XYZ file of C-alpha atoms in Angstrom:
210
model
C 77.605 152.194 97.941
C 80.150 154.083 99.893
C 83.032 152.480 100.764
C 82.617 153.301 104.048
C 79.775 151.125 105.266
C 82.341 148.145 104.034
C 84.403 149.512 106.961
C 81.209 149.736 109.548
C 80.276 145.722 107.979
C 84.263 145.086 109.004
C 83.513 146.620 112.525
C 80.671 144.490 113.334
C 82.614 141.613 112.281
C 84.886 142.954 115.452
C 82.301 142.997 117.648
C 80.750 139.436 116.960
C 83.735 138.324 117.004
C 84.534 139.876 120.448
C 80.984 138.159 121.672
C 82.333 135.231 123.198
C 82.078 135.166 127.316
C 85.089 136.604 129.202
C 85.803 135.144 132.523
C 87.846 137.108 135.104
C 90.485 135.385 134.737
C 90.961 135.955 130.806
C 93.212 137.862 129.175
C 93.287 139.853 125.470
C 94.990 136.417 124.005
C 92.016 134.037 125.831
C 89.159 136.164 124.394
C 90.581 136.200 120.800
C 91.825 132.742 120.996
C 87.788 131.569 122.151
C 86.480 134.033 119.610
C 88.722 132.652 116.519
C 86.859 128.531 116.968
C 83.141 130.068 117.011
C 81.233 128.132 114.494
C 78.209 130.189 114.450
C 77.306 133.406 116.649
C 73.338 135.228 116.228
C 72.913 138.535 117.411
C 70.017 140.641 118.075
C 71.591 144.381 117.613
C 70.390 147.523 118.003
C 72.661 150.640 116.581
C 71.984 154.498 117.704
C 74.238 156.934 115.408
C 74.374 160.453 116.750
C 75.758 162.229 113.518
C 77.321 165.443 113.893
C 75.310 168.315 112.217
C 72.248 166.394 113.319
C 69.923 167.033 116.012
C 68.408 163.898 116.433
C 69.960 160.316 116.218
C 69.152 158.018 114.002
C 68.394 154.312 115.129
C 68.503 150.985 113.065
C 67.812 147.522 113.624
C 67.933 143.960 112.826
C 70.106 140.525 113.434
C 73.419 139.305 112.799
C 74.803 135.777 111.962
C 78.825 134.949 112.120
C 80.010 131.502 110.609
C 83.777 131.165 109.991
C 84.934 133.778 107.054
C 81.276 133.958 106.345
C 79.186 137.238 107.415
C 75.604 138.191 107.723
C 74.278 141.489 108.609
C 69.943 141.833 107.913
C 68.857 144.723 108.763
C 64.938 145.173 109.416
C 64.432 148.666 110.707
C 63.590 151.046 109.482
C 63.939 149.474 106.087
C 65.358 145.773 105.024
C 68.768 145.388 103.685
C 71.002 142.698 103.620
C 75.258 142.958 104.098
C 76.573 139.760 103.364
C 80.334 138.676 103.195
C 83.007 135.318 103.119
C 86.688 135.472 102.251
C 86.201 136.416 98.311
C 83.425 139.291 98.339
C 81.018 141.760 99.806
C 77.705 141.535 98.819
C 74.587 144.504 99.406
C 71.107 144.225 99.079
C 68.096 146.376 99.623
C 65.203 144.638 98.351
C 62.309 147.734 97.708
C 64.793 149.729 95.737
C 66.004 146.241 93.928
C 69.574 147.982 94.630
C 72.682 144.999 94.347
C 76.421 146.026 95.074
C 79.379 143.636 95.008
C 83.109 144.322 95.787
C 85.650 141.689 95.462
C 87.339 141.282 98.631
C 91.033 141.776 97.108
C 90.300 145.498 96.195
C 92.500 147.291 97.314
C 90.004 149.803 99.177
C 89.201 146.229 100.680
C 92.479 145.307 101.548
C 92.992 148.550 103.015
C 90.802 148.033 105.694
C 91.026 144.303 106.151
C 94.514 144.395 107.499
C 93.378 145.582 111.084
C 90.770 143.119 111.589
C 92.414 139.839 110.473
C 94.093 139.658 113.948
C 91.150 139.263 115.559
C 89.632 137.141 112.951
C 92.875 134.860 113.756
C 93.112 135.882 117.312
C 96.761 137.068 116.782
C 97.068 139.442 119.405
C 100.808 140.652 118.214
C 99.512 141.052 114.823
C 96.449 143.049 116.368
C 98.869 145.368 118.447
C 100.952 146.085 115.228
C 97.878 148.074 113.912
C 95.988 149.083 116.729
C 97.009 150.716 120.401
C 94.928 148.042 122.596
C 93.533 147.782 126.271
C 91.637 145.171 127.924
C 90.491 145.389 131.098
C 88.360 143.643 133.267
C 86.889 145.428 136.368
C 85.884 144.624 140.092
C 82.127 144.618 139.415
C 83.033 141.577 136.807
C 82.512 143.661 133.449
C 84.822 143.524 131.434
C 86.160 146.444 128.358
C 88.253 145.791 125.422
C 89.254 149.157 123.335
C 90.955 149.590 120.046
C 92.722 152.779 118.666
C 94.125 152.331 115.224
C 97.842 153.429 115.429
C 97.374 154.763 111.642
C 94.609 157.311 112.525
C 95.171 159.562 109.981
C 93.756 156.711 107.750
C 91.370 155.331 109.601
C 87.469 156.623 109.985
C 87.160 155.506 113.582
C 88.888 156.764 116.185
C 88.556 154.555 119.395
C 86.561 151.306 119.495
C 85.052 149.925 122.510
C 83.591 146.646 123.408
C 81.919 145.874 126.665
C 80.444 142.637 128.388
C 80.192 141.163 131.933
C 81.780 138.039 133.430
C 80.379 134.709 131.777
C 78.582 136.736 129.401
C 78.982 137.814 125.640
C 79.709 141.240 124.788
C 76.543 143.506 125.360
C 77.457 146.908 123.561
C 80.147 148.813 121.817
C 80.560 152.584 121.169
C 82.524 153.541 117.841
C 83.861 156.747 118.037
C 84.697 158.531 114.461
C 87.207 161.286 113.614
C 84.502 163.462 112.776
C 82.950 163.704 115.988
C 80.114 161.520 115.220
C 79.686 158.355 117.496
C 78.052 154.977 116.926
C 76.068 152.598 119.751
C 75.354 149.403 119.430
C 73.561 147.093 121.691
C 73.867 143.147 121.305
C 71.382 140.089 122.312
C 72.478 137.058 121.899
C 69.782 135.063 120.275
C 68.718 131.577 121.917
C 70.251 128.107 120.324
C 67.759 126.980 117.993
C 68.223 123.894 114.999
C 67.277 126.411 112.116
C 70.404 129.429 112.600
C 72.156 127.830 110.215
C 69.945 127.164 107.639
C 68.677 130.651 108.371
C 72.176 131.836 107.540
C 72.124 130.134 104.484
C 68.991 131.192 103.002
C 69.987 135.368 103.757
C 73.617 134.579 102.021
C 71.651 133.071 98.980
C 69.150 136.287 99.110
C 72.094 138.421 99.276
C 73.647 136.799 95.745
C 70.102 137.119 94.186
């Protein structure tokens, strides 16, 4: 497994966490405040990757469930796998190739990464403006747009992150723009309350250990 999609699992855990609503009135320290105390966030997602070199994009698809320090990513389209993490290790699983990978979350290719998203895991805005350049905006027709540069770009895949929602509404895509020239969509829906997300959560997390 390339190191790499430990940084795109890292990103999503951005945007979910960015998924709470954002009322006009919010600022950059609101949002991550309200998005640091979610308990449990289920997203629908849909991701379109135009890859440089290649003519036509590629498009995945699946759900995502956000507990805590605890991560979910199940992928259905076009095949299954499961990206599963909580604050000691990453987990990968792709269940027709019977294909397990595990990284302990102190590596320091880990650690590398994990510094710029702990601020908004924590909702620490000055520790999130220490590593990346950041804007947040919120516009007349009541949409609102946060966007993240990493001030280390030289070491950082992505170049420009942004997240975008309307007023009293969780965040509905986000575009992640790499140094390569190759750019990432995603599109969220957030999935209706139901009794069994958590115990849903809990039986992918217990797939994803095998």
């Amino acid at each position: 497994m390339n190191v790499s999609y430990i940084k795109e699992a890292l990103l999503l855990i951005v945007m979910l966490l960015s998924s709470q609503v954002a009322l006009a009135q919010d600022s950059l320290v609101s949002v991550l405040q309200q998005a640091a105390k979610q308990k449990l966030v289920v997203l629908e997602y849909r991701e379109v990757k135009h890859i440089i070199y290649l003519q036509d994009p590629i498009e995945v698809s699946g759900r995502m469930f956000l507990a805590g320090e605890r991560f979910v990513l199940e992928q259905l389209q076009p095949i299954r796998q499961l990206l599963a993490a909580d604050k000691h290790r990453f987990r990968l699983y792709i269940p027709d190739k019977q294909l397990r990978y595990s990284k302990m979350m102190t590596s320091p290719q880990v650690q590398k990464t994990m510094h710029l998203f702990r601020p908004l895991m924590s909702g620490d805005v000055k520790a999130l403006k220490a590593v990346f350049e950041t804007q947040f905006l919120v516009k007349a027709d009541h949409s609102w747009l946060l966007r993240l540069t990493p001030k280390d770009i030289k070491h950082s895949k992505f170049s420009t992150i942004r997240i975008r929602g309307r007023q009293g509404q969780p965040a509905h895509s986000a575009v992640l723009e790499m140094r390569n020239g190759s750019t990432s969509e995603w599109f969220f829906t957030l999935m209706p309350e139901s009794k069994g997300k958590q115990e849903m959560m809990e039986k992918l997390l217990a797939e994803s250990k095998g």
